[in-house]
Each structure stands twice: as structure tokens, then as C-alpha cells.
Short mmCIF file of C-alpha atoms in Angstrom, two decimals:
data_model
loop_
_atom_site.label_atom_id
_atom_site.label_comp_id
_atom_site.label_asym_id
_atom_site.label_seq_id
_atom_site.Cartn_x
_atom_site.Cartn_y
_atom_site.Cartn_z
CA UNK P 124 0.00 0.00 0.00
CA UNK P 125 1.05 3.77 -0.50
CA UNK P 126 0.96 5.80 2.20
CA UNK P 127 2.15 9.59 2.74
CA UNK P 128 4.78 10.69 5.40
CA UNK P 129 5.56 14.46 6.45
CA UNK P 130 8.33 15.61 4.79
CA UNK P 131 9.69 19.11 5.32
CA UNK P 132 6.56 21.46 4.24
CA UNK P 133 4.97 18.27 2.46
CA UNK P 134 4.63 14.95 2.15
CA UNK P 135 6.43 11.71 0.45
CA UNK P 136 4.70 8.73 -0.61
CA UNK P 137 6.49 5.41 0.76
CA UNK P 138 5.11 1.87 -0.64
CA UNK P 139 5.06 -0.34 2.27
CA UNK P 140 3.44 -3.93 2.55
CA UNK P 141 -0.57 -4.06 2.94
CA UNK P 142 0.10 -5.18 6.07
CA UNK P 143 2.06 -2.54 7.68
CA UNK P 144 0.70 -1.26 10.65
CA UNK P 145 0.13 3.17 10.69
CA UNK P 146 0.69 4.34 13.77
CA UNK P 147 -0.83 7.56 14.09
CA UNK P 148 -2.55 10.21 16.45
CA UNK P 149 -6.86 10.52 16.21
CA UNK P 150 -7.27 12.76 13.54
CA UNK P 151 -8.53 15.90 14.94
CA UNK P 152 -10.28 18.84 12.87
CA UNK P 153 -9.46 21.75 13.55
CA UNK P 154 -11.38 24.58 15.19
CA UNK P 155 -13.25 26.57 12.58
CA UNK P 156 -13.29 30.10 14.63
CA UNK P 157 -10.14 29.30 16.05
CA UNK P 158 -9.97 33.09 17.18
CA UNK P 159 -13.14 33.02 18.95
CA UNK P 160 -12.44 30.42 20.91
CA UNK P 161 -9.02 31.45 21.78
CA UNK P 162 -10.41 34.61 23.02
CA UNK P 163 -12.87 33.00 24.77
CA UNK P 164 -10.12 31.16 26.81
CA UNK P 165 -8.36 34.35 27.42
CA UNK P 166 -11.69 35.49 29.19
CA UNK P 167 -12.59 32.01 31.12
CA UNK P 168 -9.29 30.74 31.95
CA UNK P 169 -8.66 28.19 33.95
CA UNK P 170 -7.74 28.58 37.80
CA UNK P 171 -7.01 32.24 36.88
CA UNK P 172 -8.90 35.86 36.54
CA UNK P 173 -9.70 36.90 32.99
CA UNK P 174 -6.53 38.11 31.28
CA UNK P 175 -7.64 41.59 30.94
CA UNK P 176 -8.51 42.27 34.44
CA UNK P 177 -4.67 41.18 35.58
CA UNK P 178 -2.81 43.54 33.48
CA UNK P 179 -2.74 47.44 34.32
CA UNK P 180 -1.85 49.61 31.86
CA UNK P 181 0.81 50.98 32.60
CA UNK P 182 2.34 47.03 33.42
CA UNK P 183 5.08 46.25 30.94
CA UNK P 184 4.18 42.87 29.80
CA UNK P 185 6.67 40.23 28.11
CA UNK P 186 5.00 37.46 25.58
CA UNK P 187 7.58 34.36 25.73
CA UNK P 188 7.23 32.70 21.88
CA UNK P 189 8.29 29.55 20.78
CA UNK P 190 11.31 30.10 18.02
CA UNK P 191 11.12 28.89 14.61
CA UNK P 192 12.27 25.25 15.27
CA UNK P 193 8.37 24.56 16.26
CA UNK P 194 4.99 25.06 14.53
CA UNK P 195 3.22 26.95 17.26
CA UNK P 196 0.91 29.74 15.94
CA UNK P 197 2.92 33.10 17.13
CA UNK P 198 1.16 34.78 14.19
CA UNK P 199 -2.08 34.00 15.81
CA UNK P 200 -1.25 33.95 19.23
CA UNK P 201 0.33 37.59 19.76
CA UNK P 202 -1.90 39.32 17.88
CA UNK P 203 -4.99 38.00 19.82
CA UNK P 204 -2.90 38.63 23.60
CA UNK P 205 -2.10 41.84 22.42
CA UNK P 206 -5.99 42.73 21.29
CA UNK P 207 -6.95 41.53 24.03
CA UNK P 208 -4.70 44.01 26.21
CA UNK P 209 -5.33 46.79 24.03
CA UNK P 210 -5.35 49.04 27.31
CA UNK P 211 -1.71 48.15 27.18
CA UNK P 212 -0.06 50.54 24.78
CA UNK P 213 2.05 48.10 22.30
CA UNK P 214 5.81 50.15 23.30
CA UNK P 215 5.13 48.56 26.86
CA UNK P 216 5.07 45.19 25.52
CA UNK P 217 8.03 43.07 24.53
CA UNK P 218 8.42 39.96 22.76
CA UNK P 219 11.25 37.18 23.78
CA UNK P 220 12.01 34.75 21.21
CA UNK P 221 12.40 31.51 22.96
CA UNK P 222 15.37 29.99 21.64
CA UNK P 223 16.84 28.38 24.48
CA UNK P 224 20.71 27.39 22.86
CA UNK P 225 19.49 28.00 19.05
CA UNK P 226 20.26 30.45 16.90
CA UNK P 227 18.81 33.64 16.47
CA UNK P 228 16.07 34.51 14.24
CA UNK P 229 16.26 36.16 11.22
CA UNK P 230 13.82 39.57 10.56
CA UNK P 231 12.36 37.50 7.35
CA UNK P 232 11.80 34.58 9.93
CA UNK P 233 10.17 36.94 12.46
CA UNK P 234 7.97 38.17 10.13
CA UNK P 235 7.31 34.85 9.49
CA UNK P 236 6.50 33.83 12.87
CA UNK P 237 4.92 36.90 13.76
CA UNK P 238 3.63 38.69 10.57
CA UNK P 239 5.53 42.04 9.66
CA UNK P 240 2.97 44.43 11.76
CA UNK P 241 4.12 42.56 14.96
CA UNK P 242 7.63 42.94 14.41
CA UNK P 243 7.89 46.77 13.03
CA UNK P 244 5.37 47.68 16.49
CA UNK P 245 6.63 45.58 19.54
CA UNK P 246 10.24 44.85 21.41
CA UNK P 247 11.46 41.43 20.25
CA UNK P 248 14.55 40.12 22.17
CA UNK P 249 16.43 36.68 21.81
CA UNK P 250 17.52 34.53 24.32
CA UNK P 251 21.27 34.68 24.68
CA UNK P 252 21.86 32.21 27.22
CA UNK P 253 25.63 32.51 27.48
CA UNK P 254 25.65 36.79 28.35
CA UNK P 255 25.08 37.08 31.95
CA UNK P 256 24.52 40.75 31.30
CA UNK P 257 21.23 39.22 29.45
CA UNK P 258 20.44 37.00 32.66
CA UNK P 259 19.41 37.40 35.91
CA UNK P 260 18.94 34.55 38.90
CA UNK P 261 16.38 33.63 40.18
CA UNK P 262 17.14 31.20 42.72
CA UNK P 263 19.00 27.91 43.34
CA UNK P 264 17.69 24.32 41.80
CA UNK P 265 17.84 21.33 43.96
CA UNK P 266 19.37 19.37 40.78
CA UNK P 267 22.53 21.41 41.32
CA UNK P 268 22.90 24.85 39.77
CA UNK P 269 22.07 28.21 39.78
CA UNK P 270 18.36 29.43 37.98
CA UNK P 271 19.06 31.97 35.21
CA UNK P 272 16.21 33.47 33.16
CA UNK P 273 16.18 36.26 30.34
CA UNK P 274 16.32 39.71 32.07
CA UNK P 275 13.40 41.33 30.18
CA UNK P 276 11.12 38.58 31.30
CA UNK P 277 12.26 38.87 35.13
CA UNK P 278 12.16 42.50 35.20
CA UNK P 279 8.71 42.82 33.38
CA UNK P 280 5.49 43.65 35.56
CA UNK P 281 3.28 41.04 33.89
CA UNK P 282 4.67 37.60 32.15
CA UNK P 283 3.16 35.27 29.62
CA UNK P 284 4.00 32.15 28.31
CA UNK P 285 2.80 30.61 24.95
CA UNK P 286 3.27 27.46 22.72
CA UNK P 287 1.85 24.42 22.21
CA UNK P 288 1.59 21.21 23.59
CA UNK P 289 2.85 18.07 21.84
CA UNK P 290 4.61 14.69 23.55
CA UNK P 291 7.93 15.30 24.16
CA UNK P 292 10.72 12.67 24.61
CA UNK P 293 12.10 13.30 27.64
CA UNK P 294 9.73 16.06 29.28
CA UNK P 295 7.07 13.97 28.79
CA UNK P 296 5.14 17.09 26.82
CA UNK P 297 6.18 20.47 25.45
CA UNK P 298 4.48 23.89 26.21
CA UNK P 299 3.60 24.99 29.67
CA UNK P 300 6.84 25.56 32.05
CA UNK P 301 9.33 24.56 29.20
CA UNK P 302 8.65 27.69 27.32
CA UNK P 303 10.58 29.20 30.01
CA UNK P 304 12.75 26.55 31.29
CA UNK P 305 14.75 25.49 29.26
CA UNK P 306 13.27 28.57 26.57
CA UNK P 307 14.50 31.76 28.41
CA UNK P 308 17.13 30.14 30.32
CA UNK P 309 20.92 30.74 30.65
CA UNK P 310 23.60 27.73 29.44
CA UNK P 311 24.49 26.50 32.98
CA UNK P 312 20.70 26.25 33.94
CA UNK P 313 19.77 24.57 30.59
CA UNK P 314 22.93 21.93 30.53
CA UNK P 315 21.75 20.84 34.12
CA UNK P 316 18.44 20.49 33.01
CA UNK P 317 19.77 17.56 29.88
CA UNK P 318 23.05 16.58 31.76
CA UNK P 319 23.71 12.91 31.34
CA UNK P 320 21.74 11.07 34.90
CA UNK P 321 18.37 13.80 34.21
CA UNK P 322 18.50 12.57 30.14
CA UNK P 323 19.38 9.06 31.46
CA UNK P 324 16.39 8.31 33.44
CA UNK P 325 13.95 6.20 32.67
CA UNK P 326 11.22 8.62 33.79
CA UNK P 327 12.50 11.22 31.92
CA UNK P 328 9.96 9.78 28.85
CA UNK P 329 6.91 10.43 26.39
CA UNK P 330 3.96 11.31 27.88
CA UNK P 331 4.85 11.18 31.82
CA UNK P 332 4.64 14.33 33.64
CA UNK P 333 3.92 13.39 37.44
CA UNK P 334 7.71 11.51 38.67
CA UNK P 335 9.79 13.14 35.14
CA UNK P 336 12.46 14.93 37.27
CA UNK P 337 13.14 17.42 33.86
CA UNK P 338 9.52 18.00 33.35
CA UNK P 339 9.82 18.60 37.58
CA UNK P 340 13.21 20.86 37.16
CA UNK P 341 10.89 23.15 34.45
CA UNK P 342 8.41 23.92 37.32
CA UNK P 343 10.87 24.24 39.95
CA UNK P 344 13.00 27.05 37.92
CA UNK P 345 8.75 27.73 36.65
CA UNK P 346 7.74 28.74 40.76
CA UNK P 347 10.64 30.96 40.91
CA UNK P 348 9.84 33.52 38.75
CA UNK P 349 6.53 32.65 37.40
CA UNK P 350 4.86 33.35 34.28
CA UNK P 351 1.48 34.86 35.09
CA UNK P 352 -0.70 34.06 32.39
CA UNK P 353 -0.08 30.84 29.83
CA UNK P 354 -1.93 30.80 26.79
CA UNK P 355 -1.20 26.85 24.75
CA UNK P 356 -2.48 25.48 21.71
CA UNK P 357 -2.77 21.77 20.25
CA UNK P 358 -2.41 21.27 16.86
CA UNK P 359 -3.39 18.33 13.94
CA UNK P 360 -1.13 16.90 11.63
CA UNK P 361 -1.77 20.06 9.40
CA UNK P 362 -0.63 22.49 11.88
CA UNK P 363 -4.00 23.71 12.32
CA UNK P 364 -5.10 24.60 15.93
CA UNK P 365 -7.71 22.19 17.51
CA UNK P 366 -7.69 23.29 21.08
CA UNK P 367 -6.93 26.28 23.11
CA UNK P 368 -5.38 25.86 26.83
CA UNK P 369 -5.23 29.38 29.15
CA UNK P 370 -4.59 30.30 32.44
CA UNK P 371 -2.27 29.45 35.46
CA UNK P 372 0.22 27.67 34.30
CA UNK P 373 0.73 24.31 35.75
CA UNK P 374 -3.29 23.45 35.94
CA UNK P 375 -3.63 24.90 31.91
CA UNK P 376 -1.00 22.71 30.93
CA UNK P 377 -2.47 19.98 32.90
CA UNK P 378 -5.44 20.07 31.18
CA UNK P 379 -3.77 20.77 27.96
CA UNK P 380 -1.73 17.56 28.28
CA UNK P 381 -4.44 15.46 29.12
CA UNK P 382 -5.96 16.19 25.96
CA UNK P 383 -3.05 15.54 23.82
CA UNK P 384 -1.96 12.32 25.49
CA UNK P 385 -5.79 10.99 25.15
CA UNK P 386 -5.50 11.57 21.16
CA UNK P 387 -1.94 10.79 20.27
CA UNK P 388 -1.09 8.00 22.35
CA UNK P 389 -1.38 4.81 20.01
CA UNK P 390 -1.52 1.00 21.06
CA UNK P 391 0.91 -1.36 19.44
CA UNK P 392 0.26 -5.33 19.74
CA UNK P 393 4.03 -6.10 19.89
CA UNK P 394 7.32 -4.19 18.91
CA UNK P 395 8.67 -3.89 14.89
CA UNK P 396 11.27 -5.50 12.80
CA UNK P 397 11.05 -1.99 10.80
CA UNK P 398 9.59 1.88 11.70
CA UNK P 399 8.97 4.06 9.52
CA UNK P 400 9.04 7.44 10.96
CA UNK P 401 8.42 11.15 9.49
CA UNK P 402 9.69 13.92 12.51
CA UNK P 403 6.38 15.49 12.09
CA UNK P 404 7.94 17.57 8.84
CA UNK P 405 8.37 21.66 8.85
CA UNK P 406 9.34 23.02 10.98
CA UNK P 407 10.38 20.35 13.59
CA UNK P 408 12.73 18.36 11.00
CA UNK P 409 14.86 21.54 9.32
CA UNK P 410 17.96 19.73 11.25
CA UNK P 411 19.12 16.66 12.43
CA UNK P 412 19.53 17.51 15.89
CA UNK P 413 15.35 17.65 16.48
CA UNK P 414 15.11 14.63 14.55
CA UNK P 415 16.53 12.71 17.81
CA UNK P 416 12.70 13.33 18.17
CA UNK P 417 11.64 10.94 16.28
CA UNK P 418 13.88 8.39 16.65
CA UNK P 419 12.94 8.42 19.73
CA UNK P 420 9.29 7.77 19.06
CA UNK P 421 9.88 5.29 16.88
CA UNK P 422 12.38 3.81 19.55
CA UNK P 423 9.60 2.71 21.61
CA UNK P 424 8.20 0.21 19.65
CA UNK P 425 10.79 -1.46 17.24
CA UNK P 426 12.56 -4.56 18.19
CA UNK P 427 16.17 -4.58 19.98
CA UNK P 428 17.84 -4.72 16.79
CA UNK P 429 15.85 -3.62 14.38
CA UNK P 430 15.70 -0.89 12.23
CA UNK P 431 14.22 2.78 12.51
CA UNK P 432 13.82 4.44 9.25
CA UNK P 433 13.61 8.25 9.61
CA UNK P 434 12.22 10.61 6.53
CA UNK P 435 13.39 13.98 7.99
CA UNK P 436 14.55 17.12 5.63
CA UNK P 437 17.00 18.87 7.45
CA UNK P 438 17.41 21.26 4.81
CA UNK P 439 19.08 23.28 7.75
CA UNK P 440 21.80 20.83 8.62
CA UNK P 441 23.27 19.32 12.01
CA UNK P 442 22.69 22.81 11.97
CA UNK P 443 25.46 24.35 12.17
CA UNK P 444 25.55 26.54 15.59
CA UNK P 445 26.01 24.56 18.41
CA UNK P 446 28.06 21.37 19.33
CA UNK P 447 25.77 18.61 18.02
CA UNK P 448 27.87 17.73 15.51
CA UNK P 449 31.11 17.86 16.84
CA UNK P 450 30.73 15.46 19.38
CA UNK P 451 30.03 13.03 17.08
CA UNK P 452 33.62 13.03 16.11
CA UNK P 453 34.72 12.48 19.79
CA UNK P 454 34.18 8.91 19.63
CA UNK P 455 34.50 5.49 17.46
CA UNK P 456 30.81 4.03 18.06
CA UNK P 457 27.50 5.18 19.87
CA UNK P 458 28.44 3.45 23.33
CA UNK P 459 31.90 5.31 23.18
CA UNK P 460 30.11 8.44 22.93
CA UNK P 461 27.64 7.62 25.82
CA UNK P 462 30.76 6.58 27.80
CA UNK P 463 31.91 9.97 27.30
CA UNK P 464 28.78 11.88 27.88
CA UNK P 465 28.42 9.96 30.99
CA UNK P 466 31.89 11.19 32.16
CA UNK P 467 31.15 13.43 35.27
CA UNK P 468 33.92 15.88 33.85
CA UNK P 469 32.48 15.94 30.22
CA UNK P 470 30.14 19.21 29.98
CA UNK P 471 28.88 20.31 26.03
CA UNK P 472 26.14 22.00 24.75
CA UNK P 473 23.81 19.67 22.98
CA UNK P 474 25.18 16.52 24.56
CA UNK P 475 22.00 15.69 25.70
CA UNK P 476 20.69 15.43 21.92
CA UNK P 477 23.62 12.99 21.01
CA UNK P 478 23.08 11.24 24.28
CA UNK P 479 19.57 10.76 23.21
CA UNK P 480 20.63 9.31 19.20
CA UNK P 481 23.28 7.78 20.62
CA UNK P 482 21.39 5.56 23.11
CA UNK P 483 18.48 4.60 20.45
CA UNK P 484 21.62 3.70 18.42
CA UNK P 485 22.70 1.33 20.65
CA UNK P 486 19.30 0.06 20.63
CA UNK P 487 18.06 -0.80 16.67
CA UNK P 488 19.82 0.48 13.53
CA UNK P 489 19.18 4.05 12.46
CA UNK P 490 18.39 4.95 8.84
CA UNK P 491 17.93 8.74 7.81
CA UNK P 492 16.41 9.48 4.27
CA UNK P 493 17.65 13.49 4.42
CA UNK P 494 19.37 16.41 2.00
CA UNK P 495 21.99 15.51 4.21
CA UNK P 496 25.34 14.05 1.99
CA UNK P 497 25.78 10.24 3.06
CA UNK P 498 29.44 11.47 4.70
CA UNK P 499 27.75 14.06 7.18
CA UNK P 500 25.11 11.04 8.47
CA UNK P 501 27.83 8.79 8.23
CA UNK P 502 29.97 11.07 10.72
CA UNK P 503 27.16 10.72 13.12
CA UNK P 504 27.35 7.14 12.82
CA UNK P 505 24.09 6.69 10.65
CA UNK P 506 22.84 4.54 7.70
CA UNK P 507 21.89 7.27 5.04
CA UNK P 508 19.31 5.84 2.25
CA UNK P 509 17.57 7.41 -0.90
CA UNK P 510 15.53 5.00 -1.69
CA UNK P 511 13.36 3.75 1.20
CA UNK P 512 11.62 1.13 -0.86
CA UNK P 513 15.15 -0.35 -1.78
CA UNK P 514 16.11 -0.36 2.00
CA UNK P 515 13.37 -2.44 2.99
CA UNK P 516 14.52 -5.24 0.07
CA UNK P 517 17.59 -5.12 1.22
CA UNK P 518 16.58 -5.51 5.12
CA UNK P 519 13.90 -8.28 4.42
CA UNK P 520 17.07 -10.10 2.37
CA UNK P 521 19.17 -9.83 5.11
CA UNK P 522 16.50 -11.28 7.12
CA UNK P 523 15.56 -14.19 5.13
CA UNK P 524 11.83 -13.48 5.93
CA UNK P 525 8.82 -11.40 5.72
CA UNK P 526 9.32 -8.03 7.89
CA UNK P 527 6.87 -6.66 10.36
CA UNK P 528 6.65 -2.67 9.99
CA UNK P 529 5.19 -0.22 11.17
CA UNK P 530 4.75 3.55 9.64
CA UNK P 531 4.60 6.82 12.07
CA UNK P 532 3.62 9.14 9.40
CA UNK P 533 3.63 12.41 11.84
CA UNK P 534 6.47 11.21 14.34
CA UNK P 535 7.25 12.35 17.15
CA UNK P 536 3.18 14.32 17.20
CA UNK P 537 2.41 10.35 18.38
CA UNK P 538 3.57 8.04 21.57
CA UNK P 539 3.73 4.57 20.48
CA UNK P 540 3.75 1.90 23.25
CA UNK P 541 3.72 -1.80 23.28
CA UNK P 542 0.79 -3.16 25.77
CA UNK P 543 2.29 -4.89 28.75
CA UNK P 544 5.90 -3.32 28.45
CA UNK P 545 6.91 -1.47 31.57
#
């Protein structure tokens, strides 16, 4: 049978046998008057007071936005916060572009994520998480550093979070507290948050918020300088918004997670010789470093030993910025690198993403269909293929037998599990 896997801002068609199993969310519509009933969250949030009756206006108020790595709806979002403030005058707002360790935005990507009225009209600021002078702590974690958070936010009278909530693999979920921690945070706050034992821990999984001592560390640093308003969103395989979450910020997200785990989780009868798995397309798989995403999804229900097939763009790279990359090059094979990563003395940015590849790789055989050359995937000690069909006659040779597979045409937007598997 054909069937149709995200690819970058479209799809590819993969021929797979009839009976391969899709593994894929509920398919959700999305909300017609999505502004309506955004609004109407903004005015009946939940466990807070309307949104307008919070801010003064003479508050400065900071919005903290996703950045361009994820699909969340900033051109929809801001614009309706900032309407609904409209006592607020727009000089006293400002904007901080999320980007935890990534890059910077571009203005043609602002625009993008924003629209061009937003950005010639409000304050945007980056994250910068290695210039203290851009920092300012708020406190001490109990995992063992010092909280650091974007100076605008701290110092502005009213604070808002935004993004949207999708499984995550090792918070459990995105949105909520993790737009600010690890979002707005500074580098020694964020590396303690992925270090090696927090990445390492079984808890530290899809879909579990409750014992998940990162999605834990987010609140902690979360409580200590606290975002007074969140405003969420859930979104379908087409981007499109099908749910709005607002409020304080751990019960919204709550709720907000309770609705995405009840759609995308997705009940597998035993674990894969073969997955087949998109990273959920633009703008989650511009890089191979947030394709660890999928992997990882697709991790949880192949067979020790098999083989994950990932269909991922990254028209952007390892990317370049950052160390992702590079540490590939510090070792021979993938338990070498976790060896080193595991090293109490070893400290990089981005470990935690190699940690993360570099475990699954230890785990089943990793495949990447990409615009990546074959010599950059085969520097980070993967299997590059152009021709998926091709791959699977040359795994079911190598078998000697009929292959059980399984297709994850959105990725990481769904949490596979295997019934009876702890």
C-alpha cells in the first residue's frame, strides 16, 4: 500500500506492505473560529482571573514565543494577547524569542512567525543564554545549579507564556513551564536540566509528567519567577489549531496535556522488525539535531535490533551553531560516545541530543532518508538511504523473511507503546 509521510513542508509517498501497521494520532479537525475560541479562553481561563482584568496599563508585559524550530501559531497567538490588552499601549510590551541554545532569528523569519505588523510595532529580544549581562537569577535548583532566566522577562510587571503542547521525549510534553525553562534560560541552567543522569532516566519519557524529574526541574526554575498568564495550543497533523489551553500555568498545561496524550497515544500489539518514521515535517525536521525526536518515538516500539527508518529534511543541517555535531567526532561508536557523555567531567552544549541518538543507536539500527550528503550522516554514525523502498529489500534479504513494519507518518506528534511493556 502507498501511504504519505511528512516531509519538510509536504509529504512523500512510501510503498510499504498491505500489512504494515500506521501508527498515528486521532485525527482531529481543527477549530473553525479558532480566534473566537481562543479569546474565549483568554476570558474564562482556567484557575485564573480573565486576562484583561490582571494587566494594568501601565504594566510592561513580556510574551515568551516559541522560536522557529516549532509550529506553534505566534502569528495568531500575539496578535490575539495583544488585542486583548489593548489598554496596554504596544511600546510597553516586549516579545522574547524563545530559543533556548538555538540560533537567532532572522527579521524574514520573524515576520514569518509573527507577521511584519508585529515585528515593526513591539520589542522582540532573543535569548542569549551565554551573556550574563542578558540574565538574571532567580534562585537555586535542587538538581545542582544556579536558575538563570532572560532579564526582560524577570524585570517585566506582567509575564506570559505561549506554545503548544505536543509529547515530548524526555519532558514527557512540550508547552507549559518549558517555554521558560529550558526557553528563556541561561547555558548552565539549561545543561543541568539535559546533563547525562536527568536525560538518562527512565522517567525522563513520552507522555509522563507526574515523577519526570526534567519535566519537575521546568516547574521548579517555573515557581521561581513565574509566568502569570499561559496561553497553549494543540495542533493536527496540518498544523491547524484544535484546542486552546489558558490560564495558570501548571493546571492549563495539565489540562492541555491530558488532551493531547488521550489523542496521540497509540496501542501497538508487539514491537517492529522496521519503523517508519516522518519527525512530524516543517518546521520540527529543518535539522538533524530535532530529529533525535523521532527516533525516539519510533524507539519505543521497534525490536532490539531492528531498524528505525527516519524521513526527515534537514534542509538546515546538524545545523550548524552549536556542538551537536562535533561530538560526534569524539568517539568510534555510539556506546563510546555515551561513555563519554556519561563522564562526570564531560560538559557540552547539545550533549544531551547525542546522548539521546546515541542511546536509540545502541538500541536498533538508524536509517535517515535526508538532504543531508551520506558522509555528514555517516559522521554521526548513521545509515543514510535514498531510496526507502530499496532499504526495505535489502533488510527483508538480510532477514531471510517477511518483515513486520510499522509507519509513524507524523512522528514524534504520536507516543507509540507496546501493551504490557513497563
Amino acid at each position: 500500500m502507498k501511504t504519505e509521510v511528512l516531509y519538510g513542508k509536504s509529504e512523500i509517498e512510501v510503498n510499504v506492505p498491505d500489512d504494515s501497521t500506521i501508527i498515528e494520532p486521532q485525527n482531529i479537525d481543527a477549530i473553525e473560529d479558532y480566534e473566537t475560541a481562543i479569546k474565549d479562553v483568554l476570558k474564562h481561563p482556567t484557575n485564573s482571573k480573565p486576562l484583561k482584568e490582571m494587566v494594568k496599563s501601565d504594566d510592561i508585559v513580556s510574551i515568551v514565543i516559541s522560536d522557529i524550530t516549532r509550529p506553534t501559531p505566534n502569528h495568531i497567538l500575539v496578535p490575539l494577547l495583544i488585542e486583548e490588552l489593548n489598554h496596554v499601549p504596544r511600546e510597553n510590551f516586549v516579545i522574547i524569542n524563545g530559543t533556548g541554545t538555538h540560533r537567532d532569528q532572522t527579521r524574514d523569519e520573524l515576520i514569518q512567525m509573527l507577521g511584519e505588523d508585529i515585528v515593526d510595532t513591539v520589542k522582540i529580544v532573543h535569548n542569549h543564554c551565554t551573556e550574563a549581562e542578558r540574565l538574571i537569577k532567580v534562585g537555586e535548583s535542587k538538581y545542582g545549579c544556579d536558575a538563570y532566566l532572560n532579564k526582560d522577562y524577570v524585570e517585566s510587571d506582567f509575564k506570559i507564556v505561549t506554545g503548544f503542547i505536543e509529547p515530548h521525549f524526555f519532558a514527557g510534553f512540550s508547552g507549559g513551564p518549558k517555554g521558560i525553562m529550558p526557553g528563556i534560560a541561561g547555558l548552565e541552567t539549561i545543561q543541568t536540566f539535559h546533563n547525562a543522569k536527568m536525560i538518562g532516566d527512565p522517567r525522563s519519557t513520552w507522555g509522563n509528567l507526574e515523577d519526570n524529574p526534567v519535566q519537575d526541574m521546568a516547574r521548579e526554575v517555573n515557581r521561581m519567577c513565574k509566568p502569570d498568564f499561559m496561553l497553549n495550543v494543540a495542533l493536527n497533523k496540518n498544523k491547524e489549531i484544535t484546542a486552546a489551553f489558558a490560564g495558570e500555568v501548571f493546571e492549563a498545561h495539565k489540562e492541555g496535556c491530558a488532551y493531547v496524550k488521550e489523542h496521540a497515544m497509540f496501542k501497538c500489539d508487539h514491537r517492529f522488525d522496521v519503523v517508519i518514521a516522518s519527525n512530524s515535517g516543517y518546521p520540527l525536521d529543518q535539522n538533524l539535531y530535532q530529529t533525535v525526536k523521532g527516533m525516539s518515538a519510533a524507539s519505543k516500539v521497534v525490536k532490539e535490533g531492528g531498524n528505525i527508518i527516519m524521513v526527515s529534511e534537514c534542509a538546515d543541517g546538524f545545523p550548524d551553531h552549536g556542538k551537536f555535531a562535533e561530538i560526534f567526532k569524539m568517539a568510534d561508536t555510539p556506546q563510546g560516545i555515551l561513555d563519554l557523555i556519561h563522564d562526570p567531567n564531560f560538559k557540552e552544549m547539545d550533549q544531551w541530543q547525542v546522548q539521546k541518538q546515541a542511546s536509540i543507536q545502541t538500541f536498533a539500527n538508524v536509517y535517515v532518508y535526508s538532504q543531508l550528503t551520506d558522509q555528514q550522516l555517516k559522521d554521526s554514525m548513521l545509515n543514510p538511504t535514498s531510496n526507502i523502498e530499496q532499504t526495505l529489500q535489502e533488510l527483508e534479504e538480510q532477514y531471510g523473511r517477511k518483515l513486520s513494519i510499522g509507519v509513524m507518518p507524523q512522528g514524534p506528534l504520536t507516543i507509540p507503546y507496546v501493551e504490557n511493556e513497563e
